Tab-separated table of C-alpha atoms in Angstrom:
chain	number	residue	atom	x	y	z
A	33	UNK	CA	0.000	0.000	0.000
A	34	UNK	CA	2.938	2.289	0.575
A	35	UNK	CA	4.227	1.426	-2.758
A	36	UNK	CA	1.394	1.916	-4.679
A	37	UNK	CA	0.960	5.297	-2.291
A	38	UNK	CA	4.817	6.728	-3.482
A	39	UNK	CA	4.372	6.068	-7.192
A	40	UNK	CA	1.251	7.975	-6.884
A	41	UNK	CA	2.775	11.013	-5.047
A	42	UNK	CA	5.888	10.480	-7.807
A	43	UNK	CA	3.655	10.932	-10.655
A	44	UNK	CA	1.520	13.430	-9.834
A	45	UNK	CA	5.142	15.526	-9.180
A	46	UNK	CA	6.254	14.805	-12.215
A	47	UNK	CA	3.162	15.855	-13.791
A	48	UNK	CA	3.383	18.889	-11.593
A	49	UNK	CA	6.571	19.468	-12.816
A	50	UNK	CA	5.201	19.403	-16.546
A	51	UNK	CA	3.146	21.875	-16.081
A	52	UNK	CA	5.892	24.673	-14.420
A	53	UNK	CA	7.700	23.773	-17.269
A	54	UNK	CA	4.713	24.537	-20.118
A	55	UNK	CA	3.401	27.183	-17.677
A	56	UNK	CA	6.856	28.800	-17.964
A	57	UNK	CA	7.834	28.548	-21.650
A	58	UNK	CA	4.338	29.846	-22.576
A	59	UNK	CA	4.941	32.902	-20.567
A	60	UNK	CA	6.493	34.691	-23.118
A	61	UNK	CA	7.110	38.822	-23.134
A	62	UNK	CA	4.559	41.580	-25.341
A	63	UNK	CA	6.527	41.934	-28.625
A	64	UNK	CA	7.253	45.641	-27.949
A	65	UNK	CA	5.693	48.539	-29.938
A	66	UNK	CA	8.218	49.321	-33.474
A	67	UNK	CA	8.112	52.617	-34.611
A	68	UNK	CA	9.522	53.853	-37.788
A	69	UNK	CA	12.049	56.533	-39.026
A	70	UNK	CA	11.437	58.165	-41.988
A	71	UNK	CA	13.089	59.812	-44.506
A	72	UNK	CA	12.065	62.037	-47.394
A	73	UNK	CA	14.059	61.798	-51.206
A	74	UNK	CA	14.689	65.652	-51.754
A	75	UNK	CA	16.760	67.265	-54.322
A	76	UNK	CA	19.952	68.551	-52.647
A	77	UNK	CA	23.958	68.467	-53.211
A	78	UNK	CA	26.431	65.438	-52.529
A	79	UNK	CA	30.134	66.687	-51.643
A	80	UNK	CA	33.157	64.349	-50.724
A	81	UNK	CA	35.829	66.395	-49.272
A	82	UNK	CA	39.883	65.551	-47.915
A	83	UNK	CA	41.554	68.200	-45.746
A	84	UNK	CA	45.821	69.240	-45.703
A	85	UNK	CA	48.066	71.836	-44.769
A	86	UNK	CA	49.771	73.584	-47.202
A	87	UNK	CA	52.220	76.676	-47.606
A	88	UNK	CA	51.476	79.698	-49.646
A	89	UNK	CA	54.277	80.608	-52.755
A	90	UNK	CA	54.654	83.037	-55.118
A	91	UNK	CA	54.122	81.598	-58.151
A	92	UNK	CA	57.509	82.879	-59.721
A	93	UNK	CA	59.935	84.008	-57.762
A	94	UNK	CA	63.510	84.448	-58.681
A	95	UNK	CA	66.839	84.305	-56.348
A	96	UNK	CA	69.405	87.013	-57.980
A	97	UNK	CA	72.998	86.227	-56.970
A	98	UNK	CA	76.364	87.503	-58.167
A	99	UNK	CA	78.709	85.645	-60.293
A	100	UNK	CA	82.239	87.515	-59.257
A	101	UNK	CA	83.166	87.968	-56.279
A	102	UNK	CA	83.840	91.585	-54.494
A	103	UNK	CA	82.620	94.063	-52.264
A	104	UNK	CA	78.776	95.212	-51.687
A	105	UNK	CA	79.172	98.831	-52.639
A	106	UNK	CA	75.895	100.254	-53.362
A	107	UNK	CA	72.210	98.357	-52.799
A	108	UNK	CA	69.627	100.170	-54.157
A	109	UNK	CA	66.608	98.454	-53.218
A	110	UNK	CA	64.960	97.260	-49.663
A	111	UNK	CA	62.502	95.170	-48.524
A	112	UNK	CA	59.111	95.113	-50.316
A	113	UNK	CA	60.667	97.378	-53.173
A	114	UNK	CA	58.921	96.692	-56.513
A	115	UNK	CA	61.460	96.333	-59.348
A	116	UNK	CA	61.447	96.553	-63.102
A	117	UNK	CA	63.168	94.354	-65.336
A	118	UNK	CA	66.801	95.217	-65.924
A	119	UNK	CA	66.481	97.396	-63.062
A	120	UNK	CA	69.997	97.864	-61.375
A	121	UNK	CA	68.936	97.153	-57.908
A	122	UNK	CA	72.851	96.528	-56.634
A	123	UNK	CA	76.585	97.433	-57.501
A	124	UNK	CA	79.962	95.552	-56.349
A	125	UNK	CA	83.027	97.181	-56.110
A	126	UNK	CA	84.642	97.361	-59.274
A	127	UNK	CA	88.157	98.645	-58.836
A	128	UNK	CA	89.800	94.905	-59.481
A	129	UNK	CA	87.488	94.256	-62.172
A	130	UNK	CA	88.874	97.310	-63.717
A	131	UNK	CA	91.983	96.532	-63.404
A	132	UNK	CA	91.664	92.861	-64.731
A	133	UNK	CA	90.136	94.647	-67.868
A	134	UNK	CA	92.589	96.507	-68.158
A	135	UNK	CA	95.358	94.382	-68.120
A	136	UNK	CA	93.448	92.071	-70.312
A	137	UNK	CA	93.359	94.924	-73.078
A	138	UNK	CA	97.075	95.906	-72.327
A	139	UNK	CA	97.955	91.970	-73.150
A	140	UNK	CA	95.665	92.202	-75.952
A	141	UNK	CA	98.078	95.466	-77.722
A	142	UNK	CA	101.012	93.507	-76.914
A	143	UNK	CA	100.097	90.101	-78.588
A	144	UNK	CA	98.600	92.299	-81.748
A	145	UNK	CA	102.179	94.114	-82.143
A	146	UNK	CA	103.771	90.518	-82.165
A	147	UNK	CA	101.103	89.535	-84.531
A	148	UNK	CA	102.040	92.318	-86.828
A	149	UNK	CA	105.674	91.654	-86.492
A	150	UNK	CA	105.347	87.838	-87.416
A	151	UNK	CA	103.442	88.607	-90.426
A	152	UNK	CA	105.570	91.161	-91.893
A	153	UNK	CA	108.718	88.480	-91.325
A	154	UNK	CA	106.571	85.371	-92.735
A	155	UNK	CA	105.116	87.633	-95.630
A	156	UNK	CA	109.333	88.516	-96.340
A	157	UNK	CA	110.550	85.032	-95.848
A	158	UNK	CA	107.933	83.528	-98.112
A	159	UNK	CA	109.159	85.856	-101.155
A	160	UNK	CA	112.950	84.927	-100.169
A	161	UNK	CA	111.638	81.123	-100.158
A	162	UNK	CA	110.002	81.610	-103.571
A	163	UNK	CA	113.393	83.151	-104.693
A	164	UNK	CA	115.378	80.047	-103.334
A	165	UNK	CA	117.013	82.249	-101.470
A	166	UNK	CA	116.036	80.916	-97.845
A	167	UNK	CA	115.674	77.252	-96.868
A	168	UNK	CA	112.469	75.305	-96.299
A	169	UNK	CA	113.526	75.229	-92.679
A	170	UNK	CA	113.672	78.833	-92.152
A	171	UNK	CA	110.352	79.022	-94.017
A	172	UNK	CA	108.529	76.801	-91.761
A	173	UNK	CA	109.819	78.319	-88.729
A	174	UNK	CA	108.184	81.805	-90.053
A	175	UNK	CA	104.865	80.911	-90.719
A	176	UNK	CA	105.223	78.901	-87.361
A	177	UNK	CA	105.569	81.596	-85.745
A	178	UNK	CA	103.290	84.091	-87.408
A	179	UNK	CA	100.385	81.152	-86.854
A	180	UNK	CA	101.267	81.520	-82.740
A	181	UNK	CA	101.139	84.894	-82.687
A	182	UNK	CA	97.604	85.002	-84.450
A	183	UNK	CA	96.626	82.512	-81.811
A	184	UNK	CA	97.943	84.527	-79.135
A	185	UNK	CA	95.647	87.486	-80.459
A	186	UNK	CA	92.813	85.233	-80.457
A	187	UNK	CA	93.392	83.979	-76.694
A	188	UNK	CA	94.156	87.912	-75.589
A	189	UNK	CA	90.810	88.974	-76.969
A	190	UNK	CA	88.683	86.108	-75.398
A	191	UNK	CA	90.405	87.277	-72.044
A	192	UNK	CA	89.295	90.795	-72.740
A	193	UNK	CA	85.875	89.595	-73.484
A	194	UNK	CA	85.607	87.574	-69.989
A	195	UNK	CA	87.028	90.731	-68.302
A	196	UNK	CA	84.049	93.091	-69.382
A	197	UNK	CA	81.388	90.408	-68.658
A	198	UNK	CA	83.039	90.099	-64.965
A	199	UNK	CA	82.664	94.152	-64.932
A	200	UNK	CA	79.303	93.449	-66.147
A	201	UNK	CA	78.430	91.285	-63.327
A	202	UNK	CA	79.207	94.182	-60.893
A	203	UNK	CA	76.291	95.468	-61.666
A	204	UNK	CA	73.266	93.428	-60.396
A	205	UNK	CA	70.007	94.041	-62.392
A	206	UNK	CA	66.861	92.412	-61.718
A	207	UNK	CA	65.433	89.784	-63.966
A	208	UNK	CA	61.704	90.769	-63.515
A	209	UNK	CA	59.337	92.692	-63.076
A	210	UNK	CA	58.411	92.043	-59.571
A	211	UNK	CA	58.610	92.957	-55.703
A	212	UNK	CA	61.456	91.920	-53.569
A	213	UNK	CA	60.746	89.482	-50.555
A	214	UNK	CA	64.243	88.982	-49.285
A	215	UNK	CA	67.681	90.760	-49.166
A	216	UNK	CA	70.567	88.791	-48.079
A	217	UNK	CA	73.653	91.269	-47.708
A	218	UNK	CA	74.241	94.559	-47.022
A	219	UNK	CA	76.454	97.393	-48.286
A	220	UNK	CA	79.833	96.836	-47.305
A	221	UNK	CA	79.625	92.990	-47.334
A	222	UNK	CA	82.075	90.705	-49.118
A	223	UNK	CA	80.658	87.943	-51.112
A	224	UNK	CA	82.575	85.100	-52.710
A	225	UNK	CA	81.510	83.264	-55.855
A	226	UNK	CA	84.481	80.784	-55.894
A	227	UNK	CA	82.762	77.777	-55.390
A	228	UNK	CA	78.747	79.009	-55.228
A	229	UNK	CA	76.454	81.670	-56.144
A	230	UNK	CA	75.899	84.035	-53.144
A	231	UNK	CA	72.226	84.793	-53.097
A	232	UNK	CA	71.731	88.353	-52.875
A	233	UNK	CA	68.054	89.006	-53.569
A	234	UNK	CA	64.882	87.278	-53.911
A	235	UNK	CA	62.269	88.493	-55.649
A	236	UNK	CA	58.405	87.349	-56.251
A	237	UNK	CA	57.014	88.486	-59.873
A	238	UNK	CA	53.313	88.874	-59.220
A	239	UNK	CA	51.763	89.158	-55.632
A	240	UNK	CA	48.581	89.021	-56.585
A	241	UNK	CA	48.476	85.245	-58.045
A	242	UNK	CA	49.866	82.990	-55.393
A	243	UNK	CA	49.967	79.308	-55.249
A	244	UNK	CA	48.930	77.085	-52.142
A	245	UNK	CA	51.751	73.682	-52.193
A	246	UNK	CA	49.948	71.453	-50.630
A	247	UNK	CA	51.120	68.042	-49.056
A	248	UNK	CA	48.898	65.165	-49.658
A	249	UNK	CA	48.576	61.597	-47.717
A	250	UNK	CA	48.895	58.649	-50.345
A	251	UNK	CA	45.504	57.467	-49.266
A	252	UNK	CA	43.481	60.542	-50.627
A	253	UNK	CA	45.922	61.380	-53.538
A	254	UNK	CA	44.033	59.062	-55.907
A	255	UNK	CA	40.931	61.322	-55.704
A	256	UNK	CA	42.471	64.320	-56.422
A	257	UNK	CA	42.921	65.822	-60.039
A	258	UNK	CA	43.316	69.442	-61.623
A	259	UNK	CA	40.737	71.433	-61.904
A	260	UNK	CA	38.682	70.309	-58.772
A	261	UNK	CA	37.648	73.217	-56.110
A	262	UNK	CA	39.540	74.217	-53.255
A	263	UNK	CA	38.966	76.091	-50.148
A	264	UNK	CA	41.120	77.114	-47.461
A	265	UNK	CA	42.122	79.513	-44.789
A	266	UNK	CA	44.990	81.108	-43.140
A	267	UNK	CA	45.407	82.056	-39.336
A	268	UNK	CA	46.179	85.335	-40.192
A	269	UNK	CA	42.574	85.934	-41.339
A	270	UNK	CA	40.208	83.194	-39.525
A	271	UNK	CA	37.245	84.597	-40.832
A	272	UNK	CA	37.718	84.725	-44.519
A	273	UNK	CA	37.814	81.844	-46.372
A	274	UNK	CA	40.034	81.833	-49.826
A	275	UNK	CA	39.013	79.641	-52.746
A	276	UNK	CA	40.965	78.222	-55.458
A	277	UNK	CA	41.207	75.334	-57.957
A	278	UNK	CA	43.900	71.814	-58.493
A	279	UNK	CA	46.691	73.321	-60.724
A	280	UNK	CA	48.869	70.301	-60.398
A	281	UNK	CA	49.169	67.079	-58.989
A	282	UNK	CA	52.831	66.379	-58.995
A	283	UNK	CA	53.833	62.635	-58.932
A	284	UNK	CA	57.273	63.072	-57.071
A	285	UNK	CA	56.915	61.403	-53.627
A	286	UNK	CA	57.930	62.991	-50.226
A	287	UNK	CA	58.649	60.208	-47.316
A	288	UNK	CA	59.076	61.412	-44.209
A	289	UNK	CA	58.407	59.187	-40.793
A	290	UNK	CA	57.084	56.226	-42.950
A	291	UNK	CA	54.520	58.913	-44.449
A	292	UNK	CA	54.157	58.966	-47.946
A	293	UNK	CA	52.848	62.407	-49.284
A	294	UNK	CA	52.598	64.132	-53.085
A	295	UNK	CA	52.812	67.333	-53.209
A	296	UNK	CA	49.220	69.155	-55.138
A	297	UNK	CA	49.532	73.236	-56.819
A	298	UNK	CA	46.441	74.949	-55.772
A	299	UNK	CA	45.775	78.496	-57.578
A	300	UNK	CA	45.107	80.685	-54.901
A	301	UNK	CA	44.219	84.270	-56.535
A	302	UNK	CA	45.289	87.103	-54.023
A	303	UNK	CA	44.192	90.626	-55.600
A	304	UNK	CA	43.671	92.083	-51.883
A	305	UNK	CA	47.347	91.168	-51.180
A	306	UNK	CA	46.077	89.612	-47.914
A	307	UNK	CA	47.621	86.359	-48.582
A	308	UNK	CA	51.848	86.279	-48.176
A	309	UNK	CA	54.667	83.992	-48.788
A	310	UNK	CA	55.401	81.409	-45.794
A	311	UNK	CA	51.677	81.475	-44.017
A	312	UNK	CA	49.884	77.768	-43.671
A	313	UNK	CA	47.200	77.740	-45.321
A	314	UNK	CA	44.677	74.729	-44.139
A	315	UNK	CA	43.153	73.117	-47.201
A	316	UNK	CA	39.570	71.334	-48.108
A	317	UNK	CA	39.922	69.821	-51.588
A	318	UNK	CA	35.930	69.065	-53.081
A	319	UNK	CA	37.154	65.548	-54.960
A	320	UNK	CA	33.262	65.333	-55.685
A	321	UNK	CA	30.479	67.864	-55.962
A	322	UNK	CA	27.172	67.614	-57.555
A	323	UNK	CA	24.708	69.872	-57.168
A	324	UNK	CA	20.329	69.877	-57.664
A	325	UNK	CA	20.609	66.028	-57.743
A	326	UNK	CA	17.983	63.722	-55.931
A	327	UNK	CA	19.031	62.294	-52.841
A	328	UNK	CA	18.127	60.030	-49.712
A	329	UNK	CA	19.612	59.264	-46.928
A	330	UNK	CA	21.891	56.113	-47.546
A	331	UNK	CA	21.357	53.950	-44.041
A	332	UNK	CA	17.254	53.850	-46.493
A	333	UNK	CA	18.944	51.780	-49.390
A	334	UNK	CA	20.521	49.415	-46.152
A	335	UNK	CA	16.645	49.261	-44.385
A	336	UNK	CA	14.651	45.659	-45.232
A	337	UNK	CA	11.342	44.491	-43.336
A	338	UNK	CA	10.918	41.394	-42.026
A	339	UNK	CA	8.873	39.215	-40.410
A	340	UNK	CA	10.389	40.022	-36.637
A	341	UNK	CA	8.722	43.596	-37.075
A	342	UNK	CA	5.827	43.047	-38.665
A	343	UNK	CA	1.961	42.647	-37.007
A	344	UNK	CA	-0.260	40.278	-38.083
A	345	UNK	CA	-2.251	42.029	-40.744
A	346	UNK	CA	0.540	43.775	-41.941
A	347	UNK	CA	2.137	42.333	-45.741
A	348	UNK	CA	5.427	42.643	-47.323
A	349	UNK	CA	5.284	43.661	-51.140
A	350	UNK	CA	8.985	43.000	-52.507
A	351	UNK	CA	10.263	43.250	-56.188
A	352	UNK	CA	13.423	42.727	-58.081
A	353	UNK	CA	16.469	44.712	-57.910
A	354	UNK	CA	19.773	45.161	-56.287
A	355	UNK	CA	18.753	48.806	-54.719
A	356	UNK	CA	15.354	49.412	-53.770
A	357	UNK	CA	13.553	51.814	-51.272
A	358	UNK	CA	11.053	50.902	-49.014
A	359	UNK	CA	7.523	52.924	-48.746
A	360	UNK	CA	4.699	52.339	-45.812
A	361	UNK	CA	1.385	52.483	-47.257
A	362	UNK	CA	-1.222	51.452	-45.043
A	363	UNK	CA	-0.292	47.937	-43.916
A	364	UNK	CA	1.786	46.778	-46.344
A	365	UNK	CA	5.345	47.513	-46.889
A	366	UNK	CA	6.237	48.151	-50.686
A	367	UNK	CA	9.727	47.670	-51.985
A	368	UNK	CA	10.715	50.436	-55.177
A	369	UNK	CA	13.794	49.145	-57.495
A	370	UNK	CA	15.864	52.242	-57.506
A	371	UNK	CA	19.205	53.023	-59.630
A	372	UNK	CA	21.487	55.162	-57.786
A	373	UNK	CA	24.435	57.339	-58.474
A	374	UNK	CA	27.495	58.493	-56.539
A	375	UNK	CA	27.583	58.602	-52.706
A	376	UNK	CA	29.610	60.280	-49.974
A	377	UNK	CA	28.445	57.739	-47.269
A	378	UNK	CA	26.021	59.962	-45.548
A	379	UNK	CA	24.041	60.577	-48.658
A	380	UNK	CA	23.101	58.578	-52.080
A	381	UNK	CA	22.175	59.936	-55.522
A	382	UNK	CA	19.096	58.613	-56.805
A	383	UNK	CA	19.167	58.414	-60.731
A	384	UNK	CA	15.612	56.908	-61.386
A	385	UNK	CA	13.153	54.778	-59.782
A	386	UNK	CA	11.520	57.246	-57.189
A	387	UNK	CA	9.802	60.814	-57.356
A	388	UNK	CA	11.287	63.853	-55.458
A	389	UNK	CA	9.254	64.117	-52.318
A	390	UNK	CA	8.347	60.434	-51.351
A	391	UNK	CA	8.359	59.145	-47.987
A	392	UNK	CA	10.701	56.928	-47.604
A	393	UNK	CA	11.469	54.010	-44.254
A	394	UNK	CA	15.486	54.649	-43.413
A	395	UNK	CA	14.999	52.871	-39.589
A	396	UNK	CA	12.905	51.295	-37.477
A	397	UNK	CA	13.125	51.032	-33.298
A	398	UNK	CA	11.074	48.608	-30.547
A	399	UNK	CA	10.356	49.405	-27.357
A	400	UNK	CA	10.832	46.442	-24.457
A	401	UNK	CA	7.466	44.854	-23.786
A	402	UNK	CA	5.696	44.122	-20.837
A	403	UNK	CA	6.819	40.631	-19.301
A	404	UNK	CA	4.114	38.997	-18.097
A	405	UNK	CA	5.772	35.994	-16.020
A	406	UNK	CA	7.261	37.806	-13.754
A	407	UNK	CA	4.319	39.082	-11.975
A	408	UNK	CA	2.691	35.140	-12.529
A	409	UNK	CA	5.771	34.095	-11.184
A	410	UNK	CA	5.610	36.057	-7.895
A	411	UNK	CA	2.160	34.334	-7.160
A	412	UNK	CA	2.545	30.582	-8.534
A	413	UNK	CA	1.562	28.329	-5.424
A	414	UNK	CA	3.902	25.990	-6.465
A	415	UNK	CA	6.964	27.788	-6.756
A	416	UNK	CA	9.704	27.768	-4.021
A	417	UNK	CA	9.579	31.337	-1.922
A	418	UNK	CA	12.553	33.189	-1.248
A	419	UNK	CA	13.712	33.539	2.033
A	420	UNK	CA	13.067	36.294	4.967
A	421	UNK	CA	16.369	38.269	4.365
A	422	UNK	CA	15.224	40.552	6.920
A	423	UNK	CA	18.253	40.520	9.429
A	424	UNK	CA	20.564	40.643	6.531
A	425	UNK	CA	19.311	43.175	4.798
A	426	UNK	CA	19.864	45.241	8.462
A	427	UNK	CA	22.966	44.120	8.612
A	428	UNK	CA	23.504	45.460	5.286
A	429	UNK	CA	22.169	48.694	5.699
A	430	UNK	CA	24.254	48.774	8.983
A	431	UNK	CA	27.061	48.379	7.328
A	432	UNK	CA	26.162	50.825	4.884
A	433	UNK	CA	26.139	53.144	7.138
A	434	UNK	CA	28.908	52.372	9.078
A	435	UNK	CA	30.843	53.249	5.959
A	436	UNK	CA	29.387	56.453	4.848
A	437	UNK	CA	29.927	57.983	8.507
A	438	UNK	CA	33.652	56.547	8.284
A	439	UNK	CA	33.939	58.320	5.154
């Protein structure tokens, strides 16, 4: 009787059991209310932009230097002077030039009074020769030496040619028409030329077109060509903003600290003379710009429906296509094939497929439902109830407060 009473008492747990089990998996939570985000196609602009640092140049400038070397006697020009072409703008001390010349000329008289000498005794001892009266020998040895002495002339006059280019030099001209940025030396200065030009001068041709050199990492160079928009600015002027245009994209490398740059001519047109040679100018080159195109957000051409969102008279109304946009009408979801253009992440160009003005889903959120066990749970009979924690829980707060007064 006691066996027959423990299988009953076993069976009726394990049906008990059962039951927590189905009475548990069936308590499932409210699928939570999904709302959607929305997005409207609109005609607007797309623009893909890379930023650098660049310098600001003179788009010709010229360094004047001296070939000869001597003393600074006379500078004519300053700082910010503006200069003509062939303008004399400095002088060097010409007393040893002089006298170089004029040795070279004194030289000169002497090897041209040999020359005449030599030519008189050839021109005799070729008559005496064609007489028989002088020997082949002696012959020879005339128009020998009435050949030197020609060559002698020659030599003496190419010296007194180099001397009057030297004097020349002395006087330093400029080689444009421009303004002068730099000025290396001053009057009374010695310069050497033995074994490099000394740079005297530099001068910039035309203030008012500059040129932004810009440095360029390898990763963005690729989008960059000529012609493309530019914008940048200059600390000296934070508020304005100076615009330009890709002159050049140069394809010599620059590697410095494992970073690979190229270095990109920006036109950077400077009639208010506000921009000056040397000042960083920080850069925004527009490697894409199109402008009154239709548009949508592009997280709308990533948005699907599915089932998991979905109520239960609501239907899904897909089509073919490899981009489509997704409209809410009523309760059905309708897919649109769309073609689409260029992109700049944030945005997507819409070629066809779509009118201007549409509503389109982008997003969707759910809010946590309502769980339903938990408050079942707390009143199930046959589940085990936790136990009085009262004591510990004064202990607790005991302690809790033990430790805020300590601190």
């Amino acid at each position: 009787m006691k066996k027959v009473s423990k299988k009953i008492w076993l069976a009726a747990l394990a049906v008990l059991a059962i039951g927590i089990v189905i009475w548990l998996l069936t308590s499932k939570k409210e699928k939570g209310e999904v709302s959607f985000e929305t997005a409207k196609v609109t005609v607007s602009n797309i623009q893909n932009s890379i930023t650098a640092t660049g310098t600001i140049e003179p788009v010709t400038s010229v360094t004047v230097g001296t070939q000869v070397s001597g003393i600074v006697a006379h500078l004519y020009v300053d700082y910010n002077s503006v200069v003509r072409k062939g303008q004399v703008i400095a002088e060097l001390d010409k007393t040893n030039l002089m006298s170089e010349l004029n040795t070279a000329k004194a030289n000169l008289n002497s090897v041209q009074s040999s020359l005449n000498y030599q030519s008189a005794n050839y021109n005799r001892y070729k008559t005496l020769y064609e007489k028989g009266l002088v020997s082949a020998d002696e012959f020879e040895s005339a128009r020998l030496s009435y050949q030197q002495a020609n060559q002698q002339v020659a030599q003496a006059r190419e010296n007194v040619k180099r001397a009057q280019t030297n004097l020349g030099y002395a006087t330093i001209t400029s080689p444009i028409d421009g303004i002068v940025l730099s000025k290396s030396v001053e009057e009374g200065q010695t310069v050497a030329a033995s074994f490099s030009t000394p740079e005297l001068f530099t001068i910039a041709q035309d203030l008012t077109n500059m040129q932004v050199i810009a440095d360029i990492d390898e990763a963005d160079i690729g989008g960059v060509i000529a012609g493309q928009r530019v914008t940048f600015t200059v600390d000296a002027f934070p508020d304005d903003t100076f615009e330009g245009s890709v002159k050049q994209v140069r394809q010599q490398a620059t590697t410095e600290s494992n970073v690979v740059t190229y270095e990109v001519v920006i036109s950077a047109p400077n009639n208010d003379l506000k921009l000056k040679p040397g000042l960083t100018a920080n850069v925004t080159i527009f490697t894409l710009e199109k402008n009154n195109i239709l548009v949508v957000p592009s997280k709308a051409l990533r948005f699907t429906p599915n089932a998991a969102i979905l109520n239960k008279d609501q239907v899904i109304e897909d089509c073919e296509g490899d981009h489509k946009l997704w409209t809410k009408e009523g309760n059905t979801f309708k897919a649109h094939k769309v073609e689409i253009g260029t992109a700049n992440g944030t945005l997507t160009e819409i070629v066809s497929g779509i009118k201007e003005g549409t509503e389109v889903l982008a997003d969707f959120s759910m809010s946590a439902g309502i769980e339903e066990a938990g408050g079942q749970q707390a009143n199930n009979p046959f589940m085990p109830k936790p136990r009085n924690n009262n004591n510990n829980n004064k202990k607790g707060n005991t302690n809790s407060q033990g430790n805020a007064n300590k601190q």
